[in-house]
Coordinates of C-alpha atoms in Angstrom, one line a residue:
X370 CA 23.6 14.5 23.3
X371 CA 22.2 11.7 21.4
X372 CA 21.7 13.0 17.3
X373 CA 17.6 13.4 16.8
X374 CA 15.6 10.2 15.4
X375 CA 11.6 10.0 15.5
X376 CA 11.1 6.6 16.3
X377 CA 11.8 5.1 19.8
X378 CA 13.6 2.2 20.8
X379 CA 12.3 -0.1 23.4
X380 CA 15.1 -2.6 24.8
X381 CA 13.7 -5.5 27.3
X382 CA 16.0 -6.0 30.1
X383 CA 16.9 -9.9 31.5
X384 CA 19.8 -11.5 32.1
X385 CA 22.2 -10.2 29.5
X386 CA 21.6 -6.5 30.5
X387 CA 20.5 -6.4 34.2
X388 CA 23.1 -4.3 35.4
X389 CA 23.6 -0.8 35.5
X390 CA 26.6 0.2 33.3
X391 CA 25.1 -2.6 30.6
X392 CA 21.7 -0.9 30.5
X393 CA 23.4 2.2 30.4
X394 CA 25.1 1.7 27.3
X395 CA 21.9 0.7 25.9
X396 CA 20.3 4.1 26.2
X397 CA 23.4 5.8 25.0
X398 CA 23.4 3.3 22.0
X399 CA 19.7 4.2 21.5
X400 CA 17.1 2.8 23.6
X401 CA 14.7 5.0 24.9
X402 CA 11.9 2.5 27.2
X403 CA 13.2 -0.5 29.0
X404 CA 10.9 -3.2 29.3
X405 CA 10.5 -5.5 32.4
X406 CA 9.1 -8.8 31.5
X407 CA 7.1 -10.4 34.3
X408 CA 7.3 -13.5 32.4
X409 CA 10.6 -14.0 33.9
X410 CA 12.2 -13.2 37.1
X411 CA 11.4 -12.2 40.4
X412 CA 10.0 -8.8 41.8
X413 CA 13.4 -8.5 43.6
X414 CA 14.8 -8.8 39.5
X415 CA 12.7 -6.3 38.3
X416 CA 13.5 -3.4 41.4
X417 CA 17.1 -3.9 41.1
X418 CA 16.5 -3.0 37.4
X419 CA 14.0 0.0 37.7
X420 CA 16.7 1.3 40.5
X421 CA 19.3 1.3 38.0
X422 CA 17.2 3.0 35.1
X423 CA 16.6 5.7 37.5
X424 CA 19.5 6.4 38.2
X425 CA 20.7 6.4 34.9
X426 CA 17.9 9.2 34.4
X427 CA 19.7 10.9 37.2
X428 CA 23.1 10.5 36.3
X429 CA 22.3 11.4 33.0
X430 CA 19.2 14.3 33.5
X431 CA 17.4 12.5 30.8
X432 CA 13.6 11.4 31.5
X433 CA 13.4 7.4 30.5
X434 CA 10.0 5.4 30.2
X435 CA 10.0 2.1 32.4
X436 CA 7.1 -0.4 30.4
X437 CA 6.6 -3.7 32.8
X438 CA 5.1 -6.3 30.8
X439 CA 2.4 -8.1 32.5
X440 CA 2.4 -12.3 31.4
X441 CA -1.1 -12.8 31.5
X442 CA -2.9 -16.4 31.7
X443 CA -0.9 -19.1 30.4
X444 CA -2.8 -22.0 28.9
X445 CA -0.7 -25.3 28.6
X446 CA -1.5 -28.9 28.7
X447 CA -0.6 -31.1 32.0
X448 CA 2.2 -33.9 31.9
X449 CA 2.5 -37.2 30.1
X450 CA 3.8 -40.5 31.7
X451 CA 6.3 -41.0 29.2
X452 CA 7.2 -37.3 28.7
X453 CA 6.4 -37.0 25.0
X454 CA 4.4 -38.4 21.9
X455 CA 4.5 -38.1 18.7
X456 CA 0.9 -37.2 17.4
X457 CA 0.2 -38.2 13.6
X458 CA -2.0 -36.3 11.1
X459 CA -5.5 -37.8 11.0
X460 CA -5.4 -39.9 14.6
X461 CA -7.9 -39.1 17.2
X462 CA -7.1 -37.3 20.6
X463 CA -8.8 -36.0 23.6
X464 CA -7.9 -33.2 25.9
X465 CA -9.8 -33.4 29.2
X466 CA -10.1 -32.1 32.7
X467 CA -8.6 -35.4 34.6
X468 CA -5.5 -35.2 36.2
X469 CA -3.8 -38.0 35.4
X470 CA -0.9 -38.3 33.1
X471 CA -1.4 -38.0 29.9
X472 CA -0.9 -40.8 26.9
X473 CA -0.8 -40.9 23.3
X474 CA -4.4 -40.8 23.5
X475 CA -4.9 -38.1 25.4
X476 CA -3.9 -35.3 28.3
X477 CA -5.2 -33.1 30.3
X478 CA -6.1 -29.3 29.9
X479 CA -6.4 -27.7 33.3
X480 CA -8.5 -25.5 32.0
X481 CA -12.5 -25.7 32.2
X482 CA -12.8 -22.0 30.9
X483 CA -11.8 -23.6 27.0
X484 CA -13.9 -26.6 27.0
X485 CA -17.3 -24.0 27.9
X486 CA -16.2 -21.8 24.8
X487 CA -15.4 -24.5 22.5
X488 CA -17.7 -25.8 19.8
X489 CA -17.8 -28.8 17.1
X490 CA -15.2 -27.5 14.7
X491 CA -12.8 -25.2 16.9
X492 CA -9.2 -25.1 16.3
X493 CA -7.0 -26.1 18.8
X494 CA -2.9 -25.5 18.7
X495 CA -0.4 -26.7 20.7
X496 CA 3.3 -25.5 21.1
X497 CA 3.0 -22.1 19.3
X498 CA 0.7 -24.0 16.6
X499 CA 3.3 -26.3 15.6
X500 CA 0.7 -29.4 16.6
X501 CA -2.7 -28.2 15.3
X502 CA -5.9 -30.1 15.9
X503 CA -9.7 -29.9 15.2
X504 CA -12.5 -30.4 17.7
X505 CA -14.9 -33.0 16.6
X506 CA -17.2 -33.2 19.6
X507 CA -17.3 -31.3 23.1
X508 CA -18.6 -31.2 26.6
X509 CA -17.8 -29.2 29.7
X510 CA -15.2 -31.6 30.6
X511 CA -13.5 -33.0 27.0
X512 CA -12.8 -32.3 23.9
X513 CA -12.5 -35.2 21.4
X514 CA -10.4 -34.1 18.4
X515 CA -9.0 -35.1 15.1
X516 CA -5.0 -34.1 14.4
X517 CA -4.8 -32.0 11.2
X518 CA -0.8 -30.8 11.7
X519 CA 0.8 -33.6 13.6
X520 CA 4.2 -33.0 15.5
X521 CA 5.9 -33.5 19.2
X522 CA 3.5 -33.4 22.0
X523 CA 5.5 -32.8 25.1
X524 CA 4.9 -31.6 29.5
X525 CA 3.3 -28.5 30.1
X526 CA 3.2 -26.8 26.0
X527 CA 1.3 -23.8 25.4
X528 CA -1.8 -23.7 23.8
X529 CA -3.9 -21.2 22.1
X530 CA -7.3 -21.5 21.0
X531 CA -8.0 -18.5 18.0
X532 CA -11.6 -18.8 16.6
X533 CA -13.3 -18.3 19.6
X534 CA -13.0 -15.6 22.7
X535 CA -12.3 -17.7 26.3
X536 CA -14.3 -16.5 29.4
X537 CA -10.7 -15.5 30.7
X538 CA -9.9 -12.4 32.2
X539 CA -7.2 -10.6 30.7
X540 CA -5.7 -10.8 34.3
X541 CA -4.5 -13.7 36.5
X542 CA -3.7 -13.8 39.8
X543 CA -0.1 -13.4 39.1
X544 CA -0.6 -10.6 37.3
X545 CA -2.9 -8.6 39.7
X546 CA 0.1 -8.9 42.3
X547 CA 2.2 -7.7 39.5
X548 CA 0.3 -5.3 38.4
X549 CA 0.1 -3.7 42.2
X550 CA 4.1 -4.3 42.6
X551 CA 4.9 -2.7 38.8
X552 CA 2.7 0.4 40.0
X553 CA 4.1 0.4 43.3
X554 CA 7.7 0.5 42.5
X555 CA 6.8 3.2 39.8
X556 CA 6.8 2.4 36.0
X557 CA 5.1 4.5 33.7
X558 CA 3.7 1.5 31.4
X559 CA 1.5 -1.3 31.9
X560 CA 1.5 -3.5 28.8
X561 CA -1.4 -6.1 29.4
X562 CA -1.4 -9.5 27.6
X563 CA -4.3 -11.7 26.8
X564 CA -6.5 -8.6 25.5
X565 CA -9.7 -9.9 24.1
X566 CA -12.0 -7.2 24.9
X567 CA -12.4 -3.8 25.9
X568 CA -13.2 -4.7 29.5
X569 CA -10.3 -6.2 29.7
X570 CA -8.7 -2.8 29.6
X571 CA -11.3 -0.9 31.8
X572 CA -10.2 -3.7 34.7
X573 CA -6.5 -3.0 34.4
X574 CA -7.1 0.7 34.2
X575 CA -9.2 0.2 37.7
X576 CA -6.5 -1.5 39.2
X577 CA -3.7 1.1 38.4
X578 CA -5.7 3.8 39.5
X579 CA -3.7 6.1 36.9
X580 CA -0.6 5.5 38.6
X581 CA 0.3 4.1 34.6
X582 CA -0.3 4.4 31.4
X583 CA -2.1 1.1 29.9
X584 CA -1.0 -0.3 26.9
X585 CA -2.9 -2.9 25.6
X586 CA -1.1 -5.9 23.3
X587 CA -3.0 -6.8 20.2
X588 CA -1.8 -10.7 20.2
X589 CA -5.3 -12.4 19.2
X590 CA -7.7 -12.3 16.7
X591 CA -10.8 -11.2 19.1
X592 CA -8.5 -8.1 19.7
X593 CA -8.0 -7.4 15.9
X594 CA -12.1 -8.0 15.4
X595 CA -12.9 -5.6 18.2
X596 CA -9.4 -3.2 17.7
X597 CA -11.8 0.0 17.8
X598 CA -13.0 -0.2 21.0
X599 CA -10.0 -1.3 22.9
X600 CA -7.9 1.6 21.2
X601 CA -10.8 3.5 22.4
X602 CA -9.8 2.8 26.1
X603 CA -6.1 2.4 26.1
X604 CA -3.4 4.5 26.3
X605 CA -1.4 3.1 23.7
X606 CA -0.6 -0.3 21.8
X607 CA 2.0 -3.1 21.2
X608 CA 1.5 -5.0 17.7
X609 CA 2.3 -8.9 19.1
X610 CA 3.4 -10.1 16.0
X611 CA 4.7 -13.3 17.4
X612 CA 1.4 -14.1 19.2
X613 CA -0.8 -13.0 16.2
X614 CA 1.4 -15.2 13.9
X615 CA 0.6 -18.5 15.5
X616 CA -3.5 -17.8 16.3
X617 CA -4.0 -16.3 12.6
X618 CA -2.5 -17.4 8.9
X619 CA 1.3 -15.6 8.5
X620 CA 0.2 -13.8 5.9
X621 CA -2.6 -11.9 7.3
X622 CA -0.3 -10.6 10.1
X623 CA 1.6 -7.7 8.0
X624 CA -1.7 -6.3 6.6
X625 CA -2.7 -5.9 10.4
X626 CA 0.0 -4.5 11.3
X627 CA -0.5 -1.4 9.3
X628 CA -4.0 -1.3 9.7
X629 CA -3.8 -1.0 13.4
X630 CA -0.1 1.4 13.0
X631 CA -2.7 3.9 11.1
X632 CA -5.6 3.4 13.5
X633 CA -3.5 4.3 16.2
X634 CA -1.9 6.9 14.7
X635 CA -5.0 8.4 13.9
X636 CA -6.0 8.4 17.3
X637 CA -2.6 10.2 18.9
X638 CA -1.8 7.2 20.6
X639 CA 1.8 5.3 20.6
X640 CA 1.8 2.0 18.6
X641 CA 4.9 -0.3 19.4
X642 CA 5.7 -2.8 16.8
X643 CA 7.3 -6.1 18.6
X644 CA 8.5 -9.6 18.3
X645 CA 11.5 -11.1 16.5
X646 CA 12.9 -7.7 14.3
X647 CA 16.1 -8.8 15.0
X648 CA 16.0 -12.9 16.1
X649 CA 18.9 -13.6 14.8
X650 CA 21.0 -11.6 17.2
X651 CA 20.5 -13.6 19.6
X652 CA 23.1 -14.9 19.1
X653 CA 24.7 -13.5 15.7
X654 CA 26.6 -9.8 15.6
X655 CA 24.9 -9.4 12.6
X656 CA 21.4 -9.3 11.3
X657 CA 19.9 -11.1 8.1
X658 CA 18.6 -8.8 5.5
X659 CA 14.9 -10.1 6.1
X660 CA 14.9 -8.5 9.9
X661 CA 16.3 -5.2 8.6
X662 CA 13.6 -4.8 6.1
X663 CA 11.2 -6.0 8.7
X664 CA 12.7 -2.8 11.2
X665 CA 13.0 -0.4 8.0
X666 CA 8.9 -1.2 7.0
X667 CA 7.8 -0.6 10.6
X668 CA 9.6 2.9 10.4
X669 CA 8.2 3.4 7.1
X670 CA 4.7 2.4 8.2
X671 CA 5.0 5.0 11.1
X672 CA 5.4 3.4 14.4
X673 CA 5.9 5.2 17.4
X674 CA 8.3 2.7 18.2
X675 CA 10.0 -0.9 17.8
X676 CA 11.0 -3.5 19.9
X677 CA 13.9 -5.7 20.9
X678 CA 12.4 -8.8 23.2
X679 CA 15.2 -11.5 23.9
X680 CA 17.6 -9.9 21.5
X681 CA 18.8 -7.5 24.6
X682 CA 17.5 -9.4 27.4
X683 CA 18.8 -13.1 27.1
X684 CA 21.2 -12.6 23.4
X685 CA 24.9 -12.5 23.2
X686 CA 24.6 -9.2 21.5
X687 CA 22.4 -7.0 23.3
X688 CA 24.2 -3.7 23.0
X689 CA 25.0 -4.5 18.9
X690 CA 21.1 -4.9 18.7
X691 CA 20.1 -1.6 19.6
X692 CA 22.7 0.0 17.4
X693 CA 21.0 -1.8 14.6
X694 CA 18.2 -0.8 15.3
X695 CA 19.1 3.0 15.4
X696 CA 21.1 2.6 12.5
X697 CA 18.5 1.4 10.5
X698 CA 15.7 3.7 11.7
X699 CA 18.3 6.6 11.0
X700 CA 18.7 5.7 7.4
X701 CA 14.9 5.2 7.0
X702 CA 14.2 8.3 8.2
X703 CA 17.1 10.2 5.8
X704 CA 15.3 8.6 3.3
X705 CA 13.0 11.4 1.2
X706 CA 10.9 8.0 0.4
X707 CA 9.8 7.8 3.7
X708 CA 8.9 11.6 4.2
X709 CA 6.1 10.9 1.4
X710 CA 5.0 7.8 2.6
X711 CA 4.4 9.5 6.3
X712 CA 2.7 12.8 4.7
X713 CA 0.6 10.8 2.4
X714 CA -0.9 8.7 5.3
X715 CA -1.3 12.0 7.3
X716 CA -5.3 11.9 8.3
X717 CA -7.1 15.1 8.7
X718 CA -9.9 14.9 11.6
X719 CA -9.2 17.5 13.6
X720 CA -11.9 18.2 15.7
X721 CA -10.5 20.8 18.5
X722 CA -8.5 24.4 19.1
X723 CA -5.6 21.8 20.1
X724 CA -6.0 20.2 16.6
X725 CA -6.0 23.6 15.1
X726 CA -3.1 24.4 16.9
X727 CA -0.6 21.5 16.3
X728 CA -1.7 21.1 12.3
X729 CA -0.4 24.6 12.4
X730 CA 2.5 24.5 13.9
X731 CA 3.8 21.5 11.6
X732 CA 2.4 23.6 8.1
X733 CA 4.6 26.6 9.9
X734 CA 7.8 24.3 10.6
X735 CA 7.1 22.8 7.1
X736 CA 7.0 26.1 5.0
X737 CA 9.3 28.4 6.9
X738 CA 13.2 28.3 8.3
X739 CA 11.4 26.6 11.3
X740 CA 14.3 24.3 13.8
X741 CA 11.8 22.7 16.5
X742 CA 8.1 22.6 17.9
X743 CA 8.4 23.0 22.0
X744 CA 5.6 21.8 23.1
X745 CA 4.6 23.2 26.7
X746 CA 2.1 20.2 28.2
X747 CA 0.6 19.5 31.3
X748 CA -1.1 15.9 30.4
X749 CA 0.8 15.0 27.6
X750 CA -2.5 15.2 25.1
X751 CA -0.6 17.9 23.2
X752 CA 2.4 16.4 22.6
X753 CA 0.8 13.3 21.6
X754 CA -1.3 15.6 18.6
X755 CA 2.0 17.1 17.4
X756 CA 3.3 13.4 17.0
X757 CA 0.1 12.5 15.5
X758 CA 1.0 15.3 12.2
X759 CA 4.7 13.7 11.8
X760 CA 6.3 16.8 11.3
X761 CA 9.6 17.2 9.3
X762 CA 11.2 18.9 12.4
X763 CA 11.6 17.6 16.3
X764 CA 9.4 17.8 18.6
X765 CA 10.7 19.3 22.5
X766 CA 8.2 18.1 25.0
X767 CA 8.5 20.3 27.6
X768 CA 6.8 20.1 31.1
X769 CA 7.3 20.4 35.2
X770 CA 5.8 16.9 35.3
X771 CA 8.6 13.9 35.2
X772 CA 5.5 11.5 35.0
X773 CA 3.8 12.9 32.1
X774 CA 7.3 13.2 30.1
X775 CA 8.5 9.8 30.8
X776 CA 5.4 8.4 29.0
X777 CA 5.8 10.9 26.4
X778 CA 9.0 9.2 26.1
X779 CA 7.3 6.2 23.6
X780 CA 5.6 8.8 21.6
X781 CA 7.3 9.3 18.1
X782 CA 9.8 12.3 17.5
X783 CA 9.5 13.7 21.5
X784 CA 12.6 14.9 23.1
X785 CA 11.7 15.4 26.5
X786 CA 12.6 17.8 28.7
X787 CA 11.5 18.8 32.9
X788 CA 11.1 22.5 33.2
X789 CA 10.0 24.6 36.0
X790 CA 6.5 25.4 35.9
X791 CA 4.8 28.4 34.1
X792 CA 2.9 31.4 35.0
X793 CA 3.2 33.4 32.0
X794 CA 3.4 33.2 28.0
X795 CA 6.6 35.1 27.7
X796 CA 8.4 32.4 30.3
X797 CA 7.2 29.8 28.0
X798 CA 9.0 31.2 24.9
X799 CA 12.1 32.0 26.9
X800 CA 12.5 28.3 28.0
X801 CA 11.3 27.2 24.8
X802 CA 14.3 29.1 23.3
X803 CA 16.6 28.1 25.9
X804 CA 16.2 24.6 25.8
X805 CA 16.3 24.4 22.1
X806 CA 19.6 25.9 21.8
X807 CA 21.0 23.7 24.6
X808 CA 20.3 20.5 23.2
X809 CA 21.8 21.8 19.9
X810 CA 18.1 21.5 18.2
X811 CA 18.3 25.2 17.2
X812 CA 21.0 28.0 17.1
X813 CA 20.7 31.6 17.9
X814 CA 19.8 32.5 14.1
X815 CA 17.4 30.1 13.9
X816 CA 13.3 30.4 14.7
X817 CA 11.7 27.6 16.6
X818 CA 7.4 27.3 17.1
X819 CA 6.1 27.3 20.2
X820 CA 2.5 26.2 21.6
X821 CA 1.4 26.6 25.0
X822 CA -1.8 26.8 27.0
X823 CA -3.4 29.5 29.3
X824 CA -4.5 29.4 31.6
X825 CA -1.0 27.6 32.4
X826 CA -0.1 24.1 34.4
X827 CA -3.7 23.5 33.4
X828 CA -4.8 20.3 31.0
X829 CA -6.4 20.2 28.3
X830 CA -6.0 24.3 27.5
X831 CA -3.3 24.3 24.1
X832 CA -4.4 27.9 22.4
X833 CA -1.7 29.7 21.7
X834 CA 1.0 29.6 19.0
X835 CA 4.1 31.6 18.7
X836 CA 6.9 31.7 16.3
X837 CA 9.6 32.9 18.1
X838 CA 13.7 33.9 17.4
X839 CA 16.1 32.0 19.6
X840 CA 18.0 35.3 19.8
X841 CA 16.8 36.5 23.2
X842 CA 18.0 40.4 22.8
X843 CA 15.0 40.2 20.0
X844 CA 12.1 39.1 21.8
X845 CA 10.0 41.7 22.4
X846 CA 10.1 42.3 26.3
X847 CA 7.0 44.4 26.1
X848 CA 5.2 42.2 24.5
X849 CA 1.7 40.7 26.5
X850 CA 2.4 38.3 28.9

């Protein structure tokens, strides 16, 4: 059994880790959600993949989350007759909806949706916002524009628009068919790209008909201005730092961060923290010292969990990358620094019996010989409030659901576990007790908290706590069941 560490690791899977003894080596090195990127490869890519997660989980009786990673609308300019141009600060040019090949004076932009949302005075960027440019004048057909960051202009380069929100759906075509295919085959997250808006959520959410959780991926700056509400309606959220770098000034995008870590936090729902933490091992062993600090202040910050994109997908180290990552994260966490900067960002709103409940059980583990919070859930609402409190101890998600585990499998400091279902308290301590001791998170001296629900196998019911011996002959067998 893997040693205990609170923050998870997701590991995207491509061509450097598609098969199944690679990707198993990543979870025993320290993954704990593989990612499929519908970016890139085919369905048949992506089911070969999910086949051998699951039977990794099998082989290994471990529940793993499965996040597919839908690409969302991709804005990019058409082709030029000569391939490339160089565009110099100051010169004029024109993106338009004509189809011809594009000059040093101009291209198209296949794109009509942009030039209805743009106004005198819009920013435009082109190849990740290495080529910026200003809009001088508009219609529904052209946008006339000055160069204010001049660069390489080349076929078919990305470009983002940040100041203003596009009439796009969150959703293209593509992605509805791999939305219904991701769903389908059986994944447990849905991260959706392009978020602008709350109803950009509330469609994915209607198409997955809750067979997935919906993760929503704050990448542009509409997201960040309406964060609230579209935390509100998703399930969790992925930090795009990569994204949010090009469309707002660097220097904005760390402050962010931890605004939206403690937001989500807050609201018991898993924040992921992604893009470049460990670039450089793509193709370097070795990290520099920047990425590790950049991993360490994600931990420190309290993430739910951090991400590896092309470091294990398309690198030459995918493997050496995750044990980097858990090596950090397990010296952060050893740290005593970052047990006081986690309390001291610990927000008290609690609202509920289940609130009650959970703030309990960490003061218990905190101020007694406490070795583990099990956690008996039907929905996974529970576990998540545990999370939501940090505590100094592990948290054992246990339930009869493998759904509602494997998405508990993002959520920080949850080791999860299937049991067999419940239909009375005293069951609910023994297997507690049980599966403590057999994933070596207590001992037979030890005393371990409990919280369960009754009625049982029923949502939304957390109201009892119990601290409980893990020395079976002292349980009370009289006691009310």
């Amino acid at each position: 059994m893997r040693r205990h560490r609170n923050i998870k690791i997701v590991a995207t899977l491509g061509p450097s880790s598609s098969d199944y003894d690679t990707i198993r080596a990543l979870f025993e090195a320290g993954a704990d959600v593989f990612r499929l990127n519908m970016s890139h490869g085919d369905h048949a890519d992506h089911k070969a993949r999910y086949d051998a997660i699951r039977q990794i989980e099998q082989d290994l009786n471990r529940p793993i989350a499965i996040l597919a990673d839908l690409q969302g609308p991709k804005l990019r300019v058409g082709v030029f007759a000569a391939g490339e141009h160089e565009l110099e600060e100051g010169q004029k040019f024109r993106f338009d909806l004509d189809k011809a090949e594009g000059d040093a004076t101009r291209v198209t932009l296949p794109h009509a949706e942009i030039f209805a949302a743009l106004e005198p005075g819009s920013e435009l960027l082109v190849n990740d916002g290495k080529i910026r440019l200003k809009v001088d004048e508009c219609g529904k057909d052209f946008a006339d524009c000055t160069v204010t960051v001049g660069g390489t202009i080349s076929n078919r380069k990305g470009v983002n628009v940040p100041d203003v929100v596009l009439p796009l759906a969150a959703l293209s075509e593509k992605d509805r068919g791999d939305l219904e295919f991701a769903c389908e085959l059986g994944v447990d997250w849905l991260a959706l790209s392009f978020v602008q808006r709350p109803e950009d959520v509330l469609e994915a959410r209607q198409l997955a008909k809750g067979r997935a959780a919906i993760l929503s991926k704050i990448e542009k700056p509409a997201a960040v201005r309406s964060f609230a509400d579209i935390l509100q309606v998703s399930d969790g959220i992925m930090v795009a730092r990569g994204d949010l770098g090009v469309e707002l000034p660097v220097q904005s995008v760390p402050p962010i961060q931890k605004r939206l870590v403690r937001q989500c936090r807050a609201a018991a729902k898993p924040v992921i923290v992604a893009t470049q933490m460990l670039e450089s091992m793509i193709e370097s062993p070795v990290p520099t010292r920047a990425e590790v600090s950049d991993v360490a202040n994600a931990i420190y910050e309290g993430a739910d969990a951090i991400m590896l994109s092309a470091e294990s997908a398309a690198g030459d180290y995918p493997i050496e990358a995750v044990t980097t990552m858990d090596h950090v994260a397990r010296s952060v966490e050893s740290d005593p620094t970052y047990r006081e900067v986690i309390e001291a960002s610990r927000r008290a709103d609690r609202k509920t019996v289940a609130d009650g409940i959970v703030a309990a059980a960490r003061e218990i583990a905190e101020t007694t010989d406490i070795s583990a919070i099990c956690a008996h859930t039907q929905s996974g609402t529970t576990v998540s409030l545990v999370a939501r409190e940090r505590p100094r101890v592990p948290i054992i998600a246990l339930s009869p659901i493998s759904t509602v585990l494997r998405r508990l499998c993002l959520t920080w400091g949850t080791h999860c576990v299937v049991t067999a279902p419940l239909s009375r308290f005293r069951e609910a301590v023994i297997s507690g007790v049980r599966i403590s001791k057999e994933f070596g998170f207590a001992t037979e001296a030890q005393q371990i908290v409990i919280t369960a629900g009754v009625p049982f196998n029923v949502a939304g019911t957390t109201n009892i706590l119990r601290v409980a011996t893990c020395d079976e002959r002292l349980i009370n067998r009289d006691e009310t069941e």
